[in-house]
mmCIF file of C-alpha atoms and ligand atoms in Angstrom:
data_model
loop_
_atom_site.group_PDB
_atom_site.id
_atom_site.type_symbol
_atom_site.label_atom_id
_atom_site.label_comp_id
_atom_site.label_asym_id
_atom_site.label_seq_id
_atom_site.Cartn_x
_atom_site.Cartn_y
_atom_site.Cartn_z
ATOM 1 C CA UNK A 1 74.411 99.099 85.855
ATOM 2 C CA UNK A 2 72.734 102.458 86.273
ATOM 3 C CA UNK A 3 69.798 100.841 88.032
ATOM 4 C CA UNK A 4 72.089 98.957 90.367
ATOM 5 C CA UNK A 5 73.790 102.166 91.451
ATOM 6 C CA UNK A 6 70.490 103.954 92.069
ATOM 7 C CA UNK A 7 69.198 100.979 94.042
ATOM 8 C CA UNK A 8 72.371 100.993 96.112
ATOM 9 C CA UNK A 9 71.881 104.633 96.972
ATOM 10 C CA UNK A 10 68.246 104.105 97.918
ATOM 11 C CA UNK A 11 69.081 101.111 100.076
ATOM 12 C CA UNK A 12 71.925 103.005 101.670
ATOM 13 C CA UNK A 13 69.553 105.796 102.602
ATOM 14 C CA UNK A 14 67.099 103.356 104.123
ATOM 15 C CA UNK A 15 69.699 101.460 106.051
ATOM 16 C CA UNK A 16 71.033 104.476 107.893
ATOM 17 C CA UNK A 17 67.577 105.647 108.862
ATOM 18 C CA UNK A 18 66.410 102.183 109.839
ATOM 19 C CA UNK A 19 69.436 101.605 112.012
ATOM 20 C CA UNK A 20 68.811 104.830 113.878
ATOM 21 C CA UNK A 21 65.243 103.793 114.464
ATOM 22 C CA UNK A 22 63.104 105.936 116.686
ATOM 23 C CA UNK A 23 66.050 107.555 118.451
ATOM 24 C CA UNK A 24 66.623 109.899 115.521
ATOM 25 C CA UNK A 25 65.055 113.310 115.826
ATOM 26 C CA UNK A 26 64.425 113.468 112.147
ATOM 27 C CA UNK A 27 61.369 111.731 110.869
ATOM 28 C CA UNK A 28 62.248 108.803 108.656
ATOM 29 C CA UNK A 29 61.554 109.415 104.997
ATOM 30 C CA UNK A 30 58.228 108.447 103.595
ATOM 31 C CA UNK A 31 58.296 105.275 101.589
ATOM 32 C CA UNK A 32 58.960 101.643 102.185
ATOM 33 C CA UNK A 33 62.703 101.850 102.846
ATOM 34 C CA UNK A 34 62.130 103.788 106.061
ATOM 35 C CA UNK A 35 60.742 100.726 107.807
ATOM 36 C CA UNK A 36 63.380 98.194 106.877
ATOM 37 C CA UNK A 37 65.372 96.380 109.457
ATOM 38 C CA UNK A 38 63.905 97.988 112.544
ATOM 39 C CA UNK A 39 64.893 96.364 115.793
ATOM 40 C CA UNK A 40 68.424 95.557 114.652
ATOM 41 C CA UNK A 41 69.624 92.223 113.408
ATOM 42 C CA UNK A 42 69.201 90.982 109.919
ATOM 43 C CA UNK A 43 66.248 92.526 108.164
ATOM 44 C CA UNK A 44 64.717 91.163 104.992
ATOM 45 C CA UNK A 45 65.103 94.533 103.254
ATOM 46 C CA UNK A 46 68.886 94.626 103.600
ATOM 47 C CA UNK A 47 71.141 93.085 101.030
ATOM 48 C CA UNK A 48 73.136 90.170 102.477
ATOM 49 C CA UNK A 49 76.826 90.451 103.311
ATOM 50 C CA UNK A 50 78.537 89.910 99.980
ATOM 51 C CA UNK A 51 81.935 89.010 98.568
ATOM 52 C CA UNK A 52 84.907 91.303 99.227
ATOM 53 C CA UNK A 53 85.565 93.861 96.495
ATOM 54 C CA UNK A 54 89.248 94.594 96.061
ATOM 55 C CA UNK A 55 89.882 98.312 96.597
ATOM 56 C CA UNK A 56 93.694 98.230 96.631
ATOM 57 C CA UNK A 57 96.480 95.789 97.422
ATOM 58 C CA UNK A 58 95.517 94.069 100.736
ATOM 59 C CA UNK A 59 92.404 96.198 101.101
ATOM 60 C CA UNK A 60 88.859 94.996 100.513
ATOM 61 C CA UNK A 61 85.365 96.394 100.906
ATOM 62 C CA UNK A 62 82.688 93.995 102.178
ATOM 63 C CA UNK A 63 79.211 95.383 101.445
ATOM 64 C CA UNK A 64 75.782 94.473 102.839
ATOM 65 C CA UNK A 65 73.825 94.299 106.124
ATOM 66 C CA UNK A 66 74.599 97.864 107.138
ATOM 67 C CA UNK A 67 77.594 100.085 106.455
ATOM 68 C CA UNK A 68 80.436 99.065 104.184
ATOM 69 C CA UNK A 69 83.105 97.111 106.070
ATOM 70 C CA UNK A 70 86.757 97.571 105.081
ATOM 71 C CA UNK A 71 89.168 94.682 105.634
ATOM 72 C CA UNK A 72 92.852 95.655 105.583
ATOM 73 C CA UNK A 73 95.331 92.786 105.637
ATOM 74 C CA UNK A 74 98.433 93.846 107.575
ATOM 75 C CA UNK A 75 101.622 91.951 108.463
ATOM 76 C CA UNK A 76 100.132 90.640 111.698
ATOM 77 C CA UNK A 77 96.437 90.368 110.982
ATOM 78 C CA UNK A 78 93.312 92.023 109.693
ATOM 79 C CA UNK A 79 92.029 95.476 110.607
ATOM 80 C CA UNK A 80 88.280 95.852 110.106
ATOM 81 C CA UNK A 81 86.595 99.205 109.713
ATOM 82 C CA UNK A 82 82.937 98.944 110.851
ATOM 83 C CA UNK A 83 81.069 95.756 111.697
ATOM 84 C CA UNK A 84 77.568 96.214 110.228
ATOM 85 C CA UNK A 85 74.307 95.403 112.001
ATOM 86 C CA UNK A 86 74.194 92.912 114.882
ATOM 87 C CA UNK A 87 74.529 89.200 114.121
ATOM 88 C CA UNK A 88 76.752 89.620 111.067
ATOM 89 C CA UNK A 89 80.127 88.840 112.658
ATOM 90 C CA UNK A 90 80.330 85.316 111.284
ATOM 91 C CA UNK A 91 79.289 86.495 107.825
ATOM 92 C CA UNK A 92 82.009 89.175 107.884
ATOM 93 C CA UNK A 93 84.606 86.650 109.063
ATOM 94 C CA UNK A 94 83.549 84.144 106.385
ATOM 95 C CA UNK A 95 84.177 86.794 103.725
ATOM 96 C CA UNK A 96 87.511 87.802 105.254
ATOM 97 C CA UNK A 97 88.577 84.131 105.151
ATOM 98 C CA UNK A 98 88.123 84.090 101.375
ATOM 99 C CA UNK A 99 91.059 86.526 101.057
ATOM 100 C CA UNK A 100 93.336 85.733 104.039
ATOM 101 C CA UNK A 101 93.847 83.230 106.843
ATOM 102 C CA UNK A 102 95.152 85.922 109.213
ATOM 103 C CA UNK A 103 93.117 86.695 112.353
ATOM 104 C CA UNK A 104 91.256 89.934 113.003
ATOM 105 C CA UNK A 105 93.419 92.056 115.308
ATOM 106 C CA UNK A 106 91.716 95.475 115.285
ATOM 107 C CA UNK A 107 88.331 97.055 114.663
ATOM 108 C CA UNK A 108 87.935 100.745 113.902
ATOM 109 C CA UNK A 109 84.379 102.111 114.126
ATOM 110 C CA UNK A 110 83.824 105.239 112.034
ATOM 111 C CA UNK A 111 80.946 106.291 114.323
ATOM 112 C CA UNK A 112 78.439 105.011 116.866
ATOM 113 C CA UNK A 113 75.517 103.778 114.777
ATOM 114 C CA UNK A 114 74.319 100.204 115.123
ATOM 115 C CA UNK A 115 74.756 99.476 111.425
ATOM 116 C CA UNK A 116 78.508 100.179 111.860
ATOM 117 C CA UNK A 117 79.150 98.795 115.376
ATOM 118 C CA UNK A 118 76.482 96.071 115.596
ATOM 119 C CA UNK A 119 78.746 93.027 115.272
ATOM 120 C CA UNK A 120 81.700 94.288 117.345
ATOM 121 C CA UNK A 121 80.821 91.869 120.141
ATOM 122 C CA UNK A 122 81.158 88.829 117.847
ATOM 123 C CA UNK A 123 84.924 89.336 117.906
ATOM 124 C CA UNK A 124 86.953 88.270 120.964
ATOM 125 C CA UNK A 125 87.944 90.738 123.671
ATOM 126 C CA UNK A 126 91.567 90.513 122.490
ATOM 127 C CA UNK A 127 90.635 92.435 119.329
ATOM 128 C CA UNK A 128 91.495 96.078 119.900
ATOM 129 C CA UNK A 129 88.588 98.438 119.128
ATOM 130 C CA UNK A 130 89.467 102.023 118.220
ATOM 131 C CA UNK A 131 87.162 105.043 117.826
ATOM 132 C CA UNK A 132 87.110 108.806 118.166
ATOM 133 C CA UNK A 133 86.482 109.672 121.839
ATOM 134 C CA UNK A 134 82.982 111.109 121.325
ATOM 135 C CA UNK A 135 81.983 107.921 119.540
ATOM 136 C CA UNK A 136 83.206 105.891 122.509
ATOM 137 C CA UNK A 137 80.984 108.005 124.783
ATOM 138 C CA UNK A 138 78.025 107.599 122.405
ATOM 139 C CA UNK A 139 78.522 103.828 122.184
ATOM 140 C CA UNK A 140 78.536 103.462 125.970
ATOM 141 C CA UNK A 141 74.995 104.863 126.024
ATOM 142 C CA UNK A 142 73.667 102.436 123.406
ATOM 143 C CA UNK A 143 71.212 99.781 124.633
ATOM 144 C CA UNK A 144 73.146 97.215 122.554
ATOM 145 C CA UNK A 145 76.204 97.573 124.794
ATOM 146 C CA UNK A 146 74.479 97.526 128.201
ATOM 147 C CA UNK A 147 74.554 93.740 128.496
ATOM 148 C CA UNK A 148 77.660 92.548 130.342
ATOM 149 C CA UNK A 149 78.395 89.922 127.680
ATOM 150 C CA UNK A 150 78.584 92.607 124.983
ATOM 151 C CA UNK A 151 80.723 95.177 126.757
ATOM 152 C CA UNK A 152 83.917 93.873 125.180
ATOM 153 C CA UNK A 153 82.484 95.342 121.948
ATOM 154 C CA UNK A 154 83.072 98.842 123.330
ATOM 155 C CA UNK A 155 86.215 100.799 122.357
ATOM 156 C CA UNK A 156 89.523 99.926 124.025
ATOM 157 C CA UNK A 157 91.384 102.929 122.692
ATOM 158 C CA UNK A 158 90.287 106.381 121.570
ATOM 159 C CA UNK A 159 91.715 109.470 119.901
ATOM 160 C CA UNK A 160 90.704 113.111 119.916
ATOM 161 C CA UNK A 161 91.967 114.775 116.706
ATOM 162 C CA UNK A 162 94.529 112.481 115.131
ATOM 163 C CA UNK A 163 96.091 109.114 115.738
ATOM 164 C CA UNK A 164 98.216 106.705 113.754
ATOM 165 C CA UNK A 165 97.560 103.021 114.195
ATOM 166 C CA UNK A 166 100.303 100.524 113.192
ATOM 167 C CA UNK A 167 103.510 101.338 111.359
ATOM 168 C CA UNK A 168 105.276 101.285 108.021
ATOM 169 C CA UNK A 169 103.207 99.871 105.183
ATOM 170 C CA UNK A 170 100.412 99.096 107.639
ATOM 171 C CA UNK A 171 100.025 102.662 108.966
ATOM 172 C CA UNK A 172 96.457 103.894 109.320
ATOM 173 C CA UNK A 173 95.869 107.588 110.028
ATOM 174 C CA UNK A 174 92.692 108.457 111.923
ATOM 175 C CA UNK A 175 91.379 112.016 111.750
ATOM 176 C CA UNK A 176 88.587 113.927 113.449
ATOM 177 C CA UNK A 177 87.499 117.376 112.278
ATOM 178 C CA UNK A 178 84.280 118.115 114.173
ATOM 179 C CA UNK A 179 80.594 117.320 113.961
ATOM 180 C CA UNK A 180 78.881 116.150 110.797
ATOM 181 C CA UNK A 181 76.761 112.965 110.660
ATOM 182 C CA UNK A 182 77.433 112.581 114.429
ATOM 183 C CA UNK A 183 79.904 114.266 116.798
ATOM 184 C CA UNK A 184 82.411 111.423 116.448
ATOM 185 C CA UNK A 185 82.938 110.771 112.729
ATOM 186 C CA UNK A 186 86.409 109.362 112.089
ATOM 187 C CA UNK A 187 88.107 109.552 108.689
ATOM 188 C CA UNK A 188 90.218 106.431 108.301
ATOM 189 C CA UNK A 189 93.156 106.715 105.902
ATOM 190 C CA UNK A 190 95.136 103.691 104.732
ATOM 191 C CA UNK A 191 98.197 105.816 104.225
ATOM 192 C CA UNK A 192 100.255 103.767 101.825
ATOM 193 C CA UNK A 193 97.275 102.709 99.745
ATOM 194 C CA UNK A 194 95.974 106.275 99.341
ATOM 195 C CA UNK A 195 92.481 105.104 100.329
ATOM 196 C CA UNK A 196 90.106 106.614 102.913
ATOM 197 C CA UNK A 197 87.032 105.130 104.598
ATOM 198 C CA UNK A 198 84.720 108.110 105.132
ATOM 199 C CA UNK A 199 81.966 106.316 107.060
ATOM 200 C CA UNK A 200 78.596 108.035 107.002
ATOM 201 C CA UNK A 201 80.098 111.522 106.825
ATOM 202 C CA UNK A 202 79.917 110.505 103.145
ATOM 203 C CA UNK A 203 77.329 107.709 103.098
ATOM 204 C CA UNK A 204 76.226 108.259 99.496
ATOM 205 C CA UNK A 205 75.533 111.012 96.990
ATOM 206 C CA UNK A 206 72.487 112.527 98.624
ATOM 207 C CA UNK A 207 71.375 114.434 101.691
ATOM 208 C CA UNK A 208 73.317 113.158 104.679
ATOM 209 C CA UNK A 209 71.560 111.998 107.793
ATOM 210 C CA UNK A 210 72.215 114.545 110.523
ATOM 211 C CA UNK A 211 71.884 112.666 113.800
ATOM 212 C CA UNK A 212 71.468 115.546 116.223
ATOM 213 C CA UNK A 213 70.799 113.092 119.085
ATOM 214 C CA UNK A 214 74.387 111.923 118.697
ATOM 215 C CA UNK A 215 75.782 115.429 118.245
ATOM 216 C CA UNK A 216 75.470 115.608 114.455
ATOM 217 C CA UNK A 217 75.252 119.096 112.938
ATOM 218 C CA UNK A 218 74.063 120.351 109.580
ATOM 219 C CA UNK A 219 75.672 123.707 110.318
ATOM 220 C CA UNK A 220 79.079 122.203 111.065
ATOM 221 C CA UNK A 221 78.823 119.540 108.337
ATOM 222 C CA UNK A 222 80.286 121.543 105.410
ATOM 223 C CA UNK A 223 83.114 122.929 107.558
ATOM 224 C CA UNK A 224 84.018 119.460 108.808
ATOM 225 C CA UNK A 225 84.103 118.054 105.271
ATOM 226 C CA UNK A 226 86.145 121.028 104.081
ATOM 227 C CA UNK A 227 88.758 120.318 106.736
ATOM 228 C CA UNK A 228 88.739 116.626 105.821
ATOM 229 C CA UNK A 229 89.235 117.593 102.175
ATOM 230 C CA UNK A 230 92.599 118.970 103.320
ATOM 231 C CA UNK A 231 93.837 115.416 103.921
ATOM 232 C CA UNK A 232 96.636 114.797 101.447
ATOM 233 C CA UNK A 233 97.501 111.856 99.222
ATOM 234 C CA UNK A 234 94.179 110.046 98.974
ATOM 235 C CA UNK A 235 92.809 108.898 95.613
ATOM 236 C CA UNK A 236 89.988 106.552 96.553
ATOM 237 C CA UNK A 237 87.151 106.778 99.075
ATOM 238 C CA UNK A 238 85.108 103.985 100.618
ATOM 239 C CA UNK A 239 81.678 105.467 101.351
ATOM 240 C CA UNK A 240 79.458 104.544 104.291
ATOM 241 C CA UNK A 241 76.779 102.852 102.231
ATOM 242 C CA UNK A 242 77.456 103.317 98.535
ATOM 243 C CA UNK A 243 80.080 102.316 95.991
ATOM 244 C CA UNK A 244 83.797 103.078 96.146
ATOM 245 C CA UNK A 245 84.364 106.603 94.827
ATOM 246 C CA UNK A 246 87.109 109.001 93.793
ATOM 247 C CA UNK A 247 88.646 111.661 96.028
ATOM 248 C CA UNK A 248 87.051 114.375 93.883
ATOM 249 C CA UNK A 249 83.607 112.919 94.677
ATOM 250 C CA UNK A 250 84.385 113.453 98.363
ATOM 251 C CA UNK A 251 85.566 117.026 97.752
ATOM 252 C CA UNK A 252 82.406 117.696 95.743
ATOM 253 C CA UNK A 253 80.302 116.270 98.562
ATOM 254 C CA UNK A 254 81.713 118.954 100.847
ATOM 255 C CA UNK A 255 80.685 121.592 98.311
ATOM 256 C CA UNK A 256 77.206 120.078 98.059
ATOM 257 C CA UNK A 257 76.774 120.374 101.812
ATOM 258 C CA UNK A 258 78.066 123.953 101.769
ATOM 259 C CA UNK A 259 75.569 124.948 99.058
ATOM 260 C CA UNK A 260 72.823 123.191 100.994
ATOM 261 C CA UNK A 261 73.654 125.168 104.156
ATOM 262 C CA UNK A 262 73.903 128.469 102.267
ATOM 263 C CA UNK A 263 70.483 127.849 100.756
ATOM 264 C CA UNK A 264 69.139 127.010 104.227
ATOM 265 C CA UNK A 265 70.415 130.318 105.603
ATOM 266 C CA UNK A 266 69.031 132.352 102.704
ATOM 267 C CA UNK A 267 65.671 130.568 102.813
ATOM 268 C CA UNK A 268 65.299 131.055 106.550
ATOM 269 C CA UNK A 269 66.157 134.748 106.228
ATOM 270 C CA UNK A 270 63.503 135.043 103.503
ATOM 271 C CA UNK A 271 60.889 133.503 105.792
ATOM 272 C CA UNK A 272 60.502 130.321 103.751
ATOM 273 C CA UNK A 273 59.463 126.958 105.127
ATOM 274 C CA UNK A 274 61.669 123.873 104.901
ATOM 275 C CA UNK A 275 59.387 122.532 102.164
ATOM 276 C CA UNK A 276 59.761 125.751 100.151
ATOM 277 C CA UNK A 277 63.524 125.679 100.603
ATOM 278 C CA UNK A 278 63.603 122.104 99.346
ATOM 279 C CA UNK A 279 61.359 122.952 96.388
ATOM 280 C CA UNK A 280 63.554 125.792 95.126
ATOM 281 C CA UNK A 281 66.944 124.254 95.842
ATOM 282 C CA UNK A 282 68.988 124.634 92.650
ATOM 283 C CA UNK A 283 72.310 122.851 92.371
ATOM 284 C CA UNK A 284 75.089 122.984 89.785
ATOM 285 C CA UNK A 285 75.051 120.479 86.966
ATOM 286 C CA UNK A 286 77.674 118.263 88.574
ATOM 287 C CA UNK A 287 75.214 117.254 91.302
ATOM 288 C CA UNK A 288 72.590 116.031 88.873
ATOM 289 C CA UNK A 289 73.268 112.382 89.746
ATOM 290 C CA UNK A 290 72.522 113.018 93.406
ATOM 291 C CA UNK A 291 69.466 111.460 94.998
ATOM 292 C CA UNK A 292 67.902 114.595 96.474
ATOM 293 C CA UNK A 293 64.198 113.869 96.131
ATOM 294 C CA UNK A 294 62.598 111.543 98.631
ATOM 295 C CA UNK A 295 65.523 111.916 100.986
ATOM 296 C CA UNK A 296 65.668 112.873 104.618
ATOM 297 C CA UNK A 297 63.040 114.303 106.904
ATOM 298 C CA UNK A 298 60.093 114.210 104.495
ATOM 299 C CA UNK A 299 59.357 116.955 101.947
ATOM 300 C CA UNK A 300 61.497 119.523 103.806
ATOM 301 C CA UNK A 301 64.528 117.251 103.752
ATOM 302 C CA UNK A 302 67.428 118.290 105.947
ATOM 303 C CA UNK A 303 66.166 121.875 105.947
ATOM 304 C CA UNK A 304 63.978 120.999 108.961
ATOM 305 C CA UNK A 305 67.003 119.973 111.016
ATOM 306 C CA UNK A 306 69.232 122.798 109.762
ATOM 307 C CA UNK A 307 66.571 125.479 110.379
ATOM 308 C CA UNK A 308 66.131 124.219 113.942
ATOM 309 C CA UNK A 309 69.880 124.410 114.470
ATOM 310 C CA UNK A 310 70.175 127.904 112.979
ATOM 311 C CA UNK A 311 67.286 129.183 115.090
ATOM 312 C CA UNK A 312 68.919 127.887 118.281
ATOM 313 C CA UNK A 313 71.993 130.016 117.718
HETATM 314 ZN ZN1 LIG B 401 75.471 106.327 110.544
#
C-alpha cells in the first residue's frame, strides 16, 4: 500500500512535467519520469485510465492517463472535471458508462494543461465547456486547439472569480483566487457533497509545478491556497494527480507552500543559491511524507523559479 502511494506521487510528478513538455521554463527533473509521454497522446509510462473510484454519492474519480477526472452524475447528465491527455475520450466515456447511462453534458477544466484538457475535443460541441477566463485565454494559444476540427474543445463559458453551475443538489461552485500552478486554476466544489476538485494547485504532496509560461507564480501560490482554504463546508479533496485526500491535507499544503516561500526569501537575502536553499530546507514533522527530494527543477527545486520571480520585483 505504502509503495503504491509513493509510486502514484512519483508518476503524478512525471505526468505534469511531461505534459508541459518543452514549453515549461523549469527544467524537467532528472530521472526517467521526466521523459514520459512527450508529444501528447498515450505514453507507455502513464498508467491506463482505470475504474471509477467512488468519492461520494453520484461522484467518482477516474484516474490515469493524465490528471484525475471527476465524473458527477446530475439529474440531467454527467459533469466531467478534466479530460486527461489527448486520445482518452473513449476510455473516459467507457468508465463513465460503468456507473451511469446518462450523457456527458458539461466539462469543467481546472486549468489549461494538456493532461487536463487533452480529450475535450472527443466530446460533441453540444457539451458545455467551462473554465476560468485566464484558462480560456491560455487554451486558445495551445497548438492542440489550433486545428479547426478541435476548436469545439475550447471553453464555451468562463468565469472570473466565482460562478455556480447548475442548481439544487447538482450545484457546483467554481472559485478563482489568483495565480498558483497557472494563472487560471479553478477550485471546483460539489456543494452538496462537500467535495472539491483542486486540480494541479494541489497535484500531490510535493513541490508544485509553477508554470510561469502560463502565468503560474511561486510567490502568489501560498496566498492563493490560503484564500482557497477559506472555502467552507468541504471535507474531501480530489487532487490533480494523487489520491483523494482530506480537507486538512489541502490546508496543510497551503502551509507547506508558505514555508517554502519564506525559506526562499530568507535564503535569497542570505545570498544562498537555489541548491543551498533546497539542501537546508527544514520542514515540520507533519510534512515528512512529502516527496521533496528529486522534485522540480533539478537540485534547486522550485527555488530556481521563486528566486527569479523575487528578483524581478
Ligand atoms: Zn497542470
